[in-house]
PDB file of C-alpha atoms in Angstrom:
ATOM      1  CA  MET R 265       0.277 -20.888  -1.395  1.00  0.00           C
ATOM      2  CA  ASN R 266      -1.791 -18.555  -3.506  1.00  0.00           C
ATOM      3  CA  GLU R 267      -1.789 -14.811  -2.923  1.00  0.00           C
ATOM      4  CA  ARG R 268      -4.665 -14.817  -0.430  1.00  0.00           C
ATOM      5  CA  GLU R 269      -3.193 -17.643   1.646  1.00  0.00           C
ATOM      6  CA  ARG R 270       0.191 -15.920   1.720  1.00  0.00           C
ATOM      7  CA  ILE R 271      -1.163 -12.574   2.959  1.00  0.00           C
ATOM      8  CA  TYR R 272      -3.416 -14.108   5.594  1.00  0.00           C
ATOM      9  CA  SER R 273      -0.548 -16.245   6.882  1.00  0.00           C
ATOM     10  CA  ILE R 274       1.401 -13.047   7.529  1.00  0.00           C
ATOM     11  CA  LEU R 275      -1.598 -11.297   9.090  1.00  0.00           C
ATOM     12  CA  GLU R 276      -2.269 -14.221  11.411  1.00  0.00           C
ATOM     13  CA  GLY R 277       1.340 -14.690  12.485  1.00  0.00           C
ATOM     14  CA  ARG R 278       1.784 -17.985  10.652  1.00  0.00           C
ATOM     15  CA  GLU R 279       4.660 -18.978   8.412  1.00  0.00           C
ATOM     16  CA  ALA R 280       4.202 -18.214   4.719  1.00  0.00           C
ATOM     17  CA  ASP R 281       6.014 -19.814   1.801  1.00  0.00           C
ATOM     18  CA  ARG R 282       7.698 -16.461   1.119  1.00  0.00           C
ATOM     19  CA  ILE R 283       7.530 -12.748   1.914  1.00  0.00           C
ATOM     20  CA  PRO R 284       4.561 -11.176   0.069  1.00  0.00           C
ATOM     21  CA  THR R 285       4.716  -8.102  -2.160  1.00  0.00           C
ATOM     22  CA  GLY R 286       2.227  -5.247  -2.518  1.00  0.00           C
ATOM     23  CA  PHE R 287       2.490  -2.489  -5.144  1.00  0.00           C
ATOM     24  CA  TRP R 288      -0.086  -0.247  -6.804  1.00  0.00           C
ATOM     25  CA  LEU R 289      -0.484   2.859  -8.933  1.00  0.00           C
ATOM     26  CA  HIS R 290      -3.134   5.185 -10.331  1.00  0.00           C
ATOM     27  CA  PHE R 291      -4.209   3.996 -13.750  1.00  0.00           C
ATOM     28  CA  PRO R 292      -4.680   6.458 -16.648  1.00  0.00           C
ATOM     29  CA  GLU R 293      -7.847   8.546 -16.440  1.00  0.00           C
ATOM     30  CA  ASP R 294      -9.623   6.554 -19.147  1.00  0.00           C
ATOM     31  CA  MET R 295      -9.246   3.470 -16.915  1.00  0.00           C
ATOM     32  CA  HIS R 296     -10.872   4.915 -13.801  1.00  0.00           C
ATOM     33  CA  HIS R 297     -14.371   3.505 -14.345  1.00  0.00           C
ATOM     34  CA  GLY R 298     -16.329   0.633 -15.878  1.00  0.00           C
ATOM     35  CA  ASP R 299     -14.872  -2.192 -17.945  1.00  0.00           C
ATOM     36  CA  ALA R 300     -11.572  -0.354 -18.419  1.00  0.00           C
ATOM     37  CA  ALA R 301     -11.032  -0.139 -14.657  1.00  0.00           C
ATOM     38  CA  ILE R 302     -11.699  -3.857 -14.173  1.00  0.00           C
ATOM     39  CA  LYS R 303      -9.321  -4.794 -16.975  1.00  0.00           C
ATOM     40  CA  ALA R 304      -6.588  -2.428 -15.722  1.00  0.00           C
ATOM     41  CA  HIS R 305      -6.581  -3.941 -12.226  1.00  0.00           C
ATOM     42  CA  LEU R 306      -6.539  -7.536 -13.468  1.00  0.00           C
ATOM     43  CA  GLU R 307      -3.834  -6.868 -16.049  1.00  0.00           C
ATOM     44  CA  PHE R 308      -1.685  -5.173 -13.411  1.00  0.00           C
ATOM     45  CA  MET R 309      -1.863  -8.246 -11.186  1.00  0.00           C
ATOM     46  CA  ARG R 310      -1.082 -10.582 -14.058  1.00  0.00           C
ATOM     47  CA  GLN R 311       1.869  -8.535 -15.268  1.00  0.00           C
ATOM     48  CA  THR R 312       3.466  -7.827 -11.895  1.00  0.00           C
ATOM     49  CA  GLY R 313       2.854 -11.035  -9.942  1.00  0.00           C
ATOM     50  CA  THR R 314       2.285  -9.013  -6.773  1.00  0.00           C
ATOM     51  CA  ASP R 315       0.165 -10.437  -3.950  1.00  0.00           C
ATOM     52  CA  ILE R 316      -2.315  -7.697  -2.939  1.00  0.00           C
ATOM     53  CA  LEU R 317      -5.035  -6.499  -5.275  1.00  0.00           C
ATOM     54  CA  LYS R 318      -5.668  -2.934  -4.173  1.00  0.00           C
ATOM     55  CA  VAL R 319      -8.754  -1.459  -5.813  1.00  0.00           C
ATOM     56  CA  MET R 320      -7.993   2.175  -6.522  1.00  0.00           C
ATOM     57  CA  ASN R 321     -10.646   4.751  -5.646  1.00  0.00           C
ATOM     58  CA  GLU R 322     -11.070   7.608  -8.091  1.00  0.00           C
ATOM     59  CA  ASN R 323     -14.620   8.297  -6.852  1.00  0.00           C
ATOM     60  CA  LEU R 324     -13.730  11.194  -4.582  1.00  0.00           C
ATOM     61  CA  LEU R 325     -16.305  12.522  -2.108  1.00  0.00           C
ATOM     62  CA  TYR R 326     -17.128  15.662  -4.042  1.00  0.00           C
ATOM     63  CA  ASP R 327     -20.389  16.835  -5.582  1.00  0.00           C
ATOM     64  CA  GLY R 328     -18.693  18.367  -8.621  1.00  0.00           C
ATOM     65  CA  GLU R 329     -19.987  21.851  -7.906  1.00  0.00           C
ATOM     66  CA  SER R 330     -19.200  23.255  -4.458  1.00  0.00           C
ATOM     67  CA  LYS R 331     -16.107  25.344  -3.824  1.00  0.00           C
ATOM     68  CA  ILE R 332     -15.290  25.764  -0.153  1.00  0.00           C
ATOM     69  CA  LYS R 333     -12.795  28.601   0.013  1.00  0.00           C
ATOM     70  CA  SER R 334     -13.422  30.139   3.426  1.00  0.00           C
ATOM     71  CA  THR R 335     -15.176  29.558   6.732  1.00  0.00           C
ATOM     72  CA  ALA R 336     -18.285  31.174   5.222  1.00  0.00           C
ATOM     73  CA  ASP R 337     -18.567  28.136   2.938  1.00  0.00           C
ATOM     74  CA  ILE R 338     -18.273  25.397   5.596  1.00  0.00           C
ATOM     75  CA  GLY R 339     -22.015  24.750   5.445  1.00  0.00           C
ATOM     76  CA  ARG R 340     -21.559  23.449   1.895  1.00  0.00           C
ATOM     77  CA  PHE R 341     -19.865  20.271   3.107  1.00  0.00           C
ATOM     78  CA  ARG R 342     -22.336  17.394   2.756  1.00  0.00           C
ATOM     79  CA  ARG R 343     -22.784  13.780   3.737  1.00  0.00           C
ATOM     80  CA  TYR R 344     -22.697  10.941   1.214  1.00  0.00           C
ATOM     81  CA  SER R 345     -24.217   7.476   1.390  1.00  0.00           C
ATOM     82  CA  ARG R 346     -24.732   4.263  -0.551  1.00  0.00           C
ATOM     83  CA  LYS R 347     -27.444   6.046  -2.538  1.00  0.00           C
ATOM     84  CA  ASP R 348     -24.884   8.346  -4.202  1.00  0.00           C
ATOM     85  CA  ARG R 349     -23.347   7.569  -7.583  1.00  0.00           C
ATOM     86  CA  LEU R 350     -19.874   7.875  -6.065  1.00  0.00           C
ATOM     87  CA  PHE R 351     -20.651   4.893  -3.842  1.00  0.00           C
ATOM     88  CA  THR R 352     -22.474   2.768  -6.394  1.00  0.00           C
ATOM     89  CA  ASP R 353     -19.772   3.195  -9.043  1.00  0.00           C
ATOM     90  CA  GLN R 354     -17.031   2.195  -6.620  1.00  0.00           C
ATOM     91  CA  MET R 355     -19.007  -0.782  -5.330  1.00  0.00           C
ATOM     92  CA  ASP R 356     -19.583  -1.981  -8.890  1.00  0.00           C
ATOM     93  CA  ILE R 357     -15.841  -1.931  -9.568  1.00  0.00           C
ATOM     94  CA  ILE R 358     -15.064  -3.867  -6.378  1.00  0.00           C
ATOM     95  CA  LYS R 359     -17.805  -6.441  -6.979  1.00  0.00           C
ATOM     96  CA  ARG R 360     -16.829  -7.123 -10.557  1.00  0.00           C
ATOM     97  CA  ILE R 361     -13.165  -7.507  -9.653  1.00  0.00           C
ATOM     98  CA  SER R 362     -14.076  -9.825  -6.780  1.00  0.00           C
ATOM     99  CA  ASP R 363     -16.350 -11.916  -9.007  1.00  0.00           C
ATOM    100  CA  GLN R 364     -13.697 -12.303 -11.687  1.00  0.00           C
ATOM    101  CA  THR R 365     -10.808 -13.183  -9.346  1.00  0.00           C
ATOM    102  CA  GLN R 366     -12.881 -15.819  -7.478  1.00  0.00           C
ATOM    103  CA  GLY R 367     -11.056 -15.584  -4.168  1.00  0.00           C
ATOM    104  CA  ARG R 368      -7.505 -15.864  -5.481  1.00  0.00           C
ATOM    105  CA  TYR R 369      -6.329 -12.421  -4.367  1.00  0.00           C
ATOM    106  CA  PRO R 370      -6.800 -10.602  -1.064  1.00  0.00           C
ATOM    107  CA  ILE R 371      -8.666  -7.485  -2.188  1.00  0.00           C
ATOM    108  CA  LEU R 372      -8.060  -4.129  -0.508  1.00  0.00           C
ATOM    109  CA  ALA R 373     -10.585  -1.334  -1.011  1.00  0.00           C
ATOM    110  CA  THR R 374      -9.052   2.141  -0.933  1.00  0.00           C
ATOM    111  CA  ILE R 375     -10.610   4.554   1.545  1.00  0.00           C
ATOM    112  CA  HIS R 376      -9.288   8.106   1.470  1.00  0.00           C
ATOM    113  CA  GLY R 377      -8.762   9.157   5.074  1.00  0.00           C
ATOM    114  CA  LEU R 378     -10.684  11.718   7.072  1.00  0.00           C
ATOM    115  CA  ILE R 379      -8.517  14.752   6.283  1.00  0.00           C
ATOM    116  CA  ALA R 380      -8.141  13.694   2.648  1.00  0.00           C
ATOM    117  CA  SER R 381     -11.877  13.224   2.204  1.00  0.00           C
ATOM    118  CA  VAL R 382     -12.789  16.530   3.829  1.00  0.00           C
ATOM    119  CA  PHE R 383     -10.254  18.252   1.600  1.00  0.00           C
ATOM    120  CA  HIS R 384     -11.727  16.544  -1.477  1.00  0.00           C
ATOM    121  CA  GLY R 385     -15.052  18.047  -0.411  1.00  0.00           C
ATOM    122  CA  THR R 386     -13.641  21.555  -0.792  1.00  0.00           C
ATOM    123  CA  GLY R 387     -13.472  21.052  -4.559  1.00  0.00           C
ATOM    124  CA  PHE R 388      -9.714  21.560  -4.771  1.00  0.00           C
ATOM    125  CA  SER R 389      -8.552  17.959  -5.072  1.00  0.00           C
ATOM    126  CA  GLY R 390      -5.083  17.795  -6.563  1.00  0.00           C
ATOM    127  CA  ASN R 391      -3.995  20.963  -4.754  1.00  0.00           C
ATOM    128  CA  TYR R 392      -3.508  19.515  -1.273  1.00  0.00           C
ATOM    129  CA  THR R 393       0.158  20.494  -1.027  1.00  0.00           C
ATOM    130  CA  GLY R 394      -0.660  24.147  -1.559  1.00  0.00           C
ATOM    131  CA  MET R 395      -4.160  24.401  -0.097  1.00  0.00           C
ATOM    132  CA  GLY R 396      -4.603  21.641   2.478  1.00  0.00           C
ATOM    133  CA  TYR R 397      -3.372  24.008   5.167  1.00  0.00           C
ATOM    134  CA  GLY R 398      -6.767  25.704   4.925  1.00  0.00           C
ATOM    135  CA  LEU R 399      -8.394  22.896   6.920  1.00  0.00           C
ATOM    136  CA  SER R 400      -6.266  23.707   9.956  1.00  0.00           C
ATOM    137  CA  VAL R 401      -7.235  27.376   9.565  1.00  0.00           C
ATOM    138  CA  PHE R 402     -10.914  26.411   9.418  1.00  0.00           C
ATOM    139  CA  CYS R 403     -10.485  24.418  12.638  1.00  0.00           C
ATOM    140  CA  ARG R 404      -8.902  27.367  14.438  1.00  0.00           C
ATOM    141  CA  GLU R 405     -11.495  29.857  13.282  1.00  0.00           C
ATOM    142  CA  LYS R 406     -14.637  27.681  13.403  1.00  0.00           C
ATOM    143  CA  PRO R 407     -13.860  24.683  15.631  1.00  0.00           C
ATOM    144  CA  GLY R 408     -17.487  23.852  16.382  1.00  0.00           C
ATOM    145  CA  GLU R 409     -18.530  23.824  12.743  1.00  0.00           C
ATOM    146  CA  MET R 410     -15.526  21.723  11.754  1.00  0.00           C
ATOM    147  CA  GLN R 411     -16.300  19.197  14.477  1.00  0.00           C
ATOM    148  CA  ARG R 412     -19.675  18.675  12.834  1.00  0.00           C
ATOM    149  CA  VAL R 413     -17.976  18.302   9.445  1.00  0.00           C
ATOM    150  CA  PHE R 414     -15.558  15.686  10.800  1.00  0.00           C
ATOM    151  CA  GLU R 415     -18.430  13.790  12.438  1.00  0.00           C
ATOM    152  CA  MET R 416     -20.381  13.834   9.171  1.00  0.00           C
ATOM    153  CA  TYR R 417     -17.428  12.598   7.120  1.00  0.00           C
ATOM    154  CA  THR R 418     -16.591   9.932   9.691  1.00  0.00           C
ATOM    155  CA  ASP R 419     -20.123   8.567   9.342  1.00  0.00           C
ATOM    156  CA  THR R 420     -19.808   8.732   5.547  1.00  0.00           C
ATOM    157  CA  LEU R 421     -16.503   6.870   5.527  1.00  0.00           C
ATOM    158  CA  MET R 422     -17.775   4.213   7.933  1.00  0.00           C
ATOM    159  CA  GLU R 423     -20.628   3.550   5.516  1.00  0.00           C
ATOM    160  CA  LEU R 424     -18.163   3.447   2.623  1.00  0.00           C
ATOM    161  CA  VAL R 425     -16.126   0.852   4.535  1.00  0.00           C
ATOM    162  CA  ASP R 426     -19.227  -1.279   5.042  1.00  0.00           C
ATOM    163  CA  CYS R 427     -20.274  -0.997   1.394  1.00  0.00           C
ATOM    164  CA  SER R 428     -16.786  -1.879   0.167  1.00  0.00           C
ATOM    165  CA  LEU R 429     -16.673  -5.046   2.249  1.00  0.00           C
ATOM    166  CA  GLU R 430     -20.219  -5.968   1.226  1.00  0.00           C
ATOM    167  CA  ALA R 431     -19.186  -5.588  -2.430  1.00  0.00           C
ATOM    168  CA  GLY R 432     -16.426  -8.179  -2.058  1.00  0.00           C
ATOM    169  CA  ALA R 433     -13.348  -6.482  -0.633  1.00  0.00           C
ATOM    170  CA  ASP R 434     -11.479  -8.438   2.030  1.00  0.00           C
ATOM    171  CA  GLY R 435      -9.880  -5.437   3.649  1.00  0.00           C
ATOM    172  CA  ILE R 436      -9.425  -1.687   3.752  1.00  0.00           C
ATOM    173  CA  PHE R 437      -6.496   0.492   2.710  1.00  0.00           C
ATOM    174  CA  TYR R 438      -6.830   3.709   4.715  1.00  0.00           C
ATOM    175  CA  ALA R 439      -4.841   6.573   3.166  1.00  0.00           C
ATOM    176  CA  ALA R 440      -4.193   9.098   5.947  1.00  0.00           C
ATOM    177  CA  LEU R 441      -3.266  12.745   5.547  1.00  0.00           C
ATOM    178  CA  GLY R 442      -2.908  15.342   8.288  1.00  0.00           C
ATOM    179  CA  GLY R 443       0.179  14.042  10.010  1.00  0.00           C
ATOM    180  CA  GLU R 444       2.337  16.898   8.745  1.00  0.00           C
ATOM    181  CA  ARG R 445       3.752  18.899  11.674  1.00  0.00           C
ATOM    182  CA  SER R 446       3.700  22.152   9.695  1.00  0.00           C
ATOM    183  CA  TRP R 447      -0.109  22.326   9.492  1.00  0.00           C
ATOM    184  CA  PHE R 448      -1.920  21.015  12.540  1.00  0.00           C
ATOM    185  CA  SER R 449       0.054  21.097  15.765  1.00  0.00           C
ATOM    186  CA  HIS R 450       0.140  17.829  17.683  1.00  0.00           C
ATOM    187  CA  ASP R 451      -2.410  19.046  20.218  1.00  0.00           C
ATOM    188  CA  GLU R 452      -4.717  20.472  17.545  1.00  0.00           C
ATOM    189  CA  TYR R 453      -4.751  17.210  15.638  1.00  0.00           C
ATOM    190  CA  MET R 454      -5.289  15.041  18.686  1.00  0.00           C
ATOM    191  CA  GLU R 455      -8.111  17.220  20.011  1.00  0.00           C
ATOM    192  CA  GLN R 456      -9.914  18.044  16.777  1.00  0.00           C
ATOM    193  CA  VAL R 457      -9.205  15.224  14.319  1.00  0.00           C
ATOM    194  CA  ALA R 458      -7.843  12.142  16.074  1.00  0.00           C
ATOM    195  CA  VAL R 459     -10.973  11.509  18.129  1.00  0.00           C
ATOM    196  CA  HIS R 460     -12.965  11.067  14.909  1.00  0.00           C
ATOM    197  CA  GLU R 461     -10.231   9.164  13.093  1.00  0.00           C
ATOM    198  CA  GLN R 462      -9.894   6.726  15.976  1.00  0.00           C
ATOM    199  CA  ARG R 463     -13.647   6.071  15.875  1.00  0.00           C
ATOM    200  CA  LEU R 464     -13.410   5.459  12.132  1.00  0.00           C
ATOM    201  CA  TYR R 465     -10.379   3.194  12.309  1.00  0.00           C
ATOM    202  CA  SER R 466     -11.850   1.226  15.217  1.00  0.00           C
ATOM    203  CA  HIS R 467     -14.812   0.530  12.938  1.00  0.00           C
ATOM    204  CA  ILE R 468     -12.417  -0.686  10.237  1.00  0.00           C
ATOM    205  CA  ARG R 469     -10.601  -3.010  12.662  1.00  0.00           C
ATOM    206  CA  GLU R 470     -13.898  -4.414  13.908  1.00  0.00           C
ATOM    207  CA  LYS R 471     -14.985  -5.193  10.355  1.00  0.00           C
ATOM    208  CA  THR R 472     -11.791  -6.766   8.993  1.00  0.00           C
ATOM    209  CA  LYS R 473      -8.435  -8.071  10.182  1.00  0.00           C
ATOM    210  CA  PHE R 474      -6.965  -7.025   6.819  1.00  0.00           C
ATOM    211  CA  ASN R 475      -6.530  -3.288   7.360  1.00  0.00           C
ATOM    212  CA  VAL R 476      -3.653  -1.188   6.076  1.00  0.00           C
ATOM    213  CA  LEU R 477      -2.794   2.267   7.388  1.00  0.00           C
ATOM    214  CA  HIS R 478      -0.918   4.330   4.810  1.00  0.00           C
ATOM    215  CA  ILE R 479       0.549   7.537   6.253  1.00  0.00           C
ATOM    216  CA  CYS R 480       1.112   9.944   3.403  1.00  0.00           C
ATOM    217  CA  LYS R 481       3.517  12.894   3.019  1.00  0.00           C
ATOM    218  CA  SER R 482       6.680  13.974   4.876  1.00  0.00           C
ATOM    219  CA  ASP R 483       7.538  15.616   8.220  1.00  0.00           C
ATOM    220  CA  ILE R 484       5.078  13.270   9.913  1.00  0.00           C
ATOM    221  CA  ASP R 485       4.215  13.225  13.610  1.00  0.00           C
ATOM    222  CA  PHE R 486       3.754   9.455  13.906  1.00  0.00           C
ATOM    223  CA  GLU R 487       2.259   9.686  17.401  1.00  0.00           C
ATOM    224  CA  ARG R 488      -0.945  10.928  15.784  1.00  0.00           C
ATOM    225  CA  PHE R 489      -1.471   7.449  14.328  1.00  0.00           C
ATOM    226  CA  THR R 490       0.039   4.883  16.712  1.00  0.00           C
ATOM    227  CA  ALA R 491      -3.236   4.544  18.664  1.00  0.00           C
ATOM    228  CA  LEU R 492      -4.982   3.295  15.497  1.00  0.00           C
ATOM    229  CA  LYS R 493      -3.157  -0.044  15.904  1.00  0.00           C
ATOM    230  CA  PRO R 494      -3.338  -1.097  12.257  1.00  0.00           C
ATOM    231  CA  ALA R 495      -2.764  -4.669  11.152  1.00  0.00           C
ATOM    232  CA  VAL R 496      -0.396  -3.352   8.452  1.00  0.00           C
ATOM    233  CA  VAL R 497       1.319   0.039   8.293  1.00  0.00           C
ATOM    234  CA  ASN R 498       3.063   1.858   5.437  1.00  0.00           C
ATOM    235  CA  TRP R 499       4.766   5.258   5.288  1.00  0.00           C
ATOM    236  CA  SER R 500       7.477   7.152   3.409  1.00  0.00           C
ATOM    237  CA  ILE R 501      10.669   5.849   4.960  1.00  0.00           C
ATOM    238  CA  TYR R 502      12.712   8.096   2.689  1.00  0.00           C
ATOM    239  CA  HIS R 503      10.904  11.418   3.186  1.00  0.00           C
ATOM    240  CA  ASN R 504      10.569  10.988   6.948  1.00  0.00           C
ATOM    241  CA  ASN R 505      13.946   9.445   7.808  1.00  0.00           C
ATOM    242  CA  VAL R 506      12.162   6.685   9.691  1.00  0.00           C
ATOM    243  CA  SER R 507      13.526   3.327   8.594  1.00  0.00           C
ATOM    244  CA  LEU R 508      11.593   0.087   8.361  1.00  0.00           C
ATOM    245  CA  THR R 509      13.014  -1.159  11.645  1.00  0.00           C
ATOM    246  CA  GLU R 510      12.461   2.182  13.381  1.00  0.00           C
ATOM    247  CA  GLY R 511       8.862   2.176  12.216  1.00  0.00           C
ATOM    248  CA  ALA R 512       8.449  -1.362  13.525  1.00  0.00           C
ATOM    249  CA  LYS R 513       9.258  -0.014  17.001  1.00  0.00           C
ATOM    250  CA  LEU R 514       6.553   2.664  16.660  1.00  0.00           C
ATOM    251  CA  PHE R 515       4.022   0.044  15.522  1.00  0.00           C
ATOM    252  CA  PRO R 516       5.201  -3.095  17.352  1.00  0.00           C
ATOM    253  CA  ASP R 517       2.071  -5.130  16.673  1.00  0.00           C
ATOM    254  CA  SER R 518       1.765  -4.245  12.977  1.00  0.00           C
ATOM    255  CA  VAL R 519       3.067  -5.860   9.820  1.00  0.00           C
ATOM    256  CA  ILE R 520       5.382  -3.406   8.047  1.00  0.00           C
ATOM    257  CA  LEU R 521       4.866  -2.727   4.333  1.00  0.00           C
ATOM    258  CA  GLY R 522       7.462  -0.868   2.279  1.00  0.00           C
ATOM    259  CA  GLY R 523      11.130  -0.701   1.391  1.00  0.00           C
ATOM    260  CA  PHE R 524      11.173   1.103  -1.979  1.00  0.00           C
ATOM    261  CA  GLN R 525      10.777   4.764  -2.873  1.00  0.00           C
ATOM    262  CA  ASP R 526       7.741   5.483  -4.989  1.00  0.00           C
ATOM    263  CA  ARG R 527       8.569   8.381  -7.353  1.00  0.00           C
ATOM    264  CA  SER R 528      12.339   8.087  -7.712  1.00  0.00           C
ATOM    265  CA  GLY R 529      15.115   5.804  -6.604  1.00  0.00           C
ATOM    266  CA  VAL R 530      16.081   2.294  -7.541  1.00  0.00           C
ATOM    267  CA  LEU R 531      12.659   0.908  -8.493  1.00  0.00           C
ATOM    268  CA  VAL R 532      11.912   3.830 -10.806  1.00  0.00           C
ATOM    269  CA  ASP R 533      15.395   4.578 -12.147  1.00  0.00           C
ATOM    270  CA  GLY R 534      17.639   1.624 -11.282  1.00  0.00           C
ATOM    271  CA  THR R 535      18.901  -1.325 -13.277  1.00  0.00           C
ATOM    272  CA  LYS R 536      17.598  -4.868 -12.854  1.00  0.00           C
ATOM    273  CA  GLU R 537      20.691  -5.691 -10.812  1.00  0.00           C
ATOM    274  CA  GLU R 538      20.161  -2.667  -8.557  1.00  0.00           C
ATOM    275  CA  ILE R 539      16.518  -3.565  -7.967  1.00  0.00           C
ATOM    276  CA  GLU R 540      17.523  -7.115  -7.049  1.00  0.00           C
ATOM    277  CA  ALA R 541      20.249  -5.872  -4.702  1.00  0.00           C
ATOM    278  CA  HIS R 542      17.870  -3.468  -2.947  1.00  0.00           C
ATOM    279  CA  THR R 543      15.276  -6.205  -2.562  1.00  0.00           C
ATOM    280  CA  ASP R 544      17.871  -8.394  -0.897  1.00  0.00           C
ATOM    281  CA  LYS R 545      18.928  -5.509   1.361  1.00  0.00           C
ATOM    282  CA  ILE R 546      15.452  -4.832   2.746  1.00  0.00           C
ATOM    283  CA  LEU R 547      14.717  -8.531   3.166  1.00  0.00           C
ATOM    284  CA  ARG R 548      17.846  -8.827   5.314  1.00  0.00           C
ATOM    285  CA  GLU R 549      16.903  -5.696   7.275  1.00  0.00           C
ATOM    286  CA  MET R 550      13.472  -7.111   8.089  1.00  0.00           C
ATOM    287  CA  GLU R 551      14.481 -10.727   8.554  1.00  0.00           C
ATOM    288  CA  GLY R 552      12.487 -12.353  11.310  1.00  0.00           C
ATOM    289  CA  ARG R 553       9.801  -9.638  11.332  1.00  0.00           C
ATOM    290  CA  PRO R 554       6.342  -9.747   9.710  1.00  0.00           C
ATOM    291  CA  PHE R 555       6.898  -7.849   6.472  1.00  0.00           C
ATOM    292  CA  ILE R 556       5.429  -7.131   3.036  1.00  0.00           C
ATOM    293  CA  VAL R 557       7.698  -5.690   0.334  1.00  0.00           C
ATOM    294  CA  GLY R 558       6.209  -2.561  -1.219  1.00  0.00           C
ATOM    295  CA  SER R 559       6.801   1.122  -1.883  1.00  0.00           C
ATOM    296  CA  ASP R 560       6.324   4.335   0.088  1.00  0.00           C
ATOM    297  CA  CYS R 561       3.191   5.273  -1.861  1.00  0.00           C
ATOM    298  CA  THR R 562       1.590   4.795  -5.277  1.00  0.00           C
ATOM    299  CA  LEU R 563       4.087   4.245  -8.068  1.00  0.00           C
ATOM    300  CA  PRO R 564       4.180   6.446 -11.190  1.00  0.00           C
ATOM    301  CA  THR R 565       1.370   5.638 -13.608  1.00  0.00           C
ATOM    302  CA  GLU R 566       3.845   5.207 -16.436  1.00  0.00           C
ATOM    303  CA  ILE R 567       6.253   2.824 -14.661  1.00  0.00           C
ATOM    304  CA  SER R 568       6.977  -0.418 -16.506  1.00  0.00           C
ATOM    305  CA  THR R 569       5.335  -3.367 -14.805  1.00  0.00           C
ATOM    306  CA  ASP R 570       8.519  -5.300 -15.601  1.00  0.00           C
ATOM    307  CA  ARG R 571      10.215  -3.369 -12.797  1.00  0.00           C
ATOM    308  CA  ILE R 572       7.632  -4.524 -10.276  1.00  0.00           C
ATOM    309  CA  ARG R 573       7.858  -8.068 -11.616  1.00  0.00           C
ATOM    310  CA  CYS R 574      11.611  -7.848 -11.056  1.00  0.00           C
ATOM    311  CA  VAL R 575      10.999  -7.257  -7.330  1.00  0.00           C
ATOM    312  CA  THR R 576       8.520 -10.130  -7.120  1.00  0.00           C
ATOM    313  CA  ASN R 577      10.980 -12.467  -8.833  1.00  0.00           C
ATOM    314  CA  ALA R 578      13.817 -11.314  -6.548  1.00  0.00           C
ATOM    315  CA  VAL R 579      11.696 -12.022  -3.464  1.00  0.00           C
ATOM    316  CA  LYS R 580      10.844 -15.483  -4.771  1.00  0.00           C
ATOM    317  CA  ALA R 581      14.518 -16.248  -5.461  1.00  0.00           C
ATOM    318  CA  ALA R 582      15.597 -15.017  -2.019  1.00  0.00           C
ATOM    319  CA  CYS R 583      13.007 -17.166  -0.258  1.00  0.00           C
ATOM    320  CA  LEU R 584      13.868 -20.427  -2.036  1.00  0.00           C
TER     321      LEU R 584
END
């Protein structure tokens, strides 16, 4: 099987020749756009031997000028569409990668989730850990205005999904924020955010069977996301103390993706023998279940691709 055939066998509940792998990382800043971005993605696939080609998205939904610091600034949030440079640049990257790979790889287009995208619109991208809490404050103080913002961004992201698939992506990688218990309460999230996120994710599922829900951060309330019913789901098993098998119970109809820590642990710091042993461990844990070997989140930009290749080779050896 080639990479596409292997992934779609797993998605469709058929037997594959082996367990697939899926890893990705943010490339250096000078490889975010144009020819350098195309080359970086293709070289990563060649060097790692992984099965999923995830097209990274560095075109954040931000106009480059607005700073939304308080509820008085909420009116500065704006809608984006296929006419904006942010869209056209991202579509060009997807199309050129799709054209050059000629159907070999299953291509995932990265869509930053609803909370992530609204936060990007504040102009403080990169400061989510310290400032993302502000969105929950906005919702408490100006719920009506924030409902209009969420509706606007949902429409924007639905159009971005459509454009990404039109450009040549096979599926969508939806990177969700907002599950942290310390910011939105469960009821706040379900009443103010989830209704829009469910509309958005339903659109994704209608458009493609290859959809991946990535739940970012720690201290996650997983019930906020179970109704999305993703084809594939990925979360931080190490920062949430929810194992692969425990997560499979929360998402019984989903393929599980994961097994390795992303910023520390055996894949980042371990020896070749330790990486191989951990690969074998998670394969045994997930034996008999639909599974893709991957990491909790994006790997460090500077990680050696030899380490990822080591996992791919270990999976191949285990499945012989």
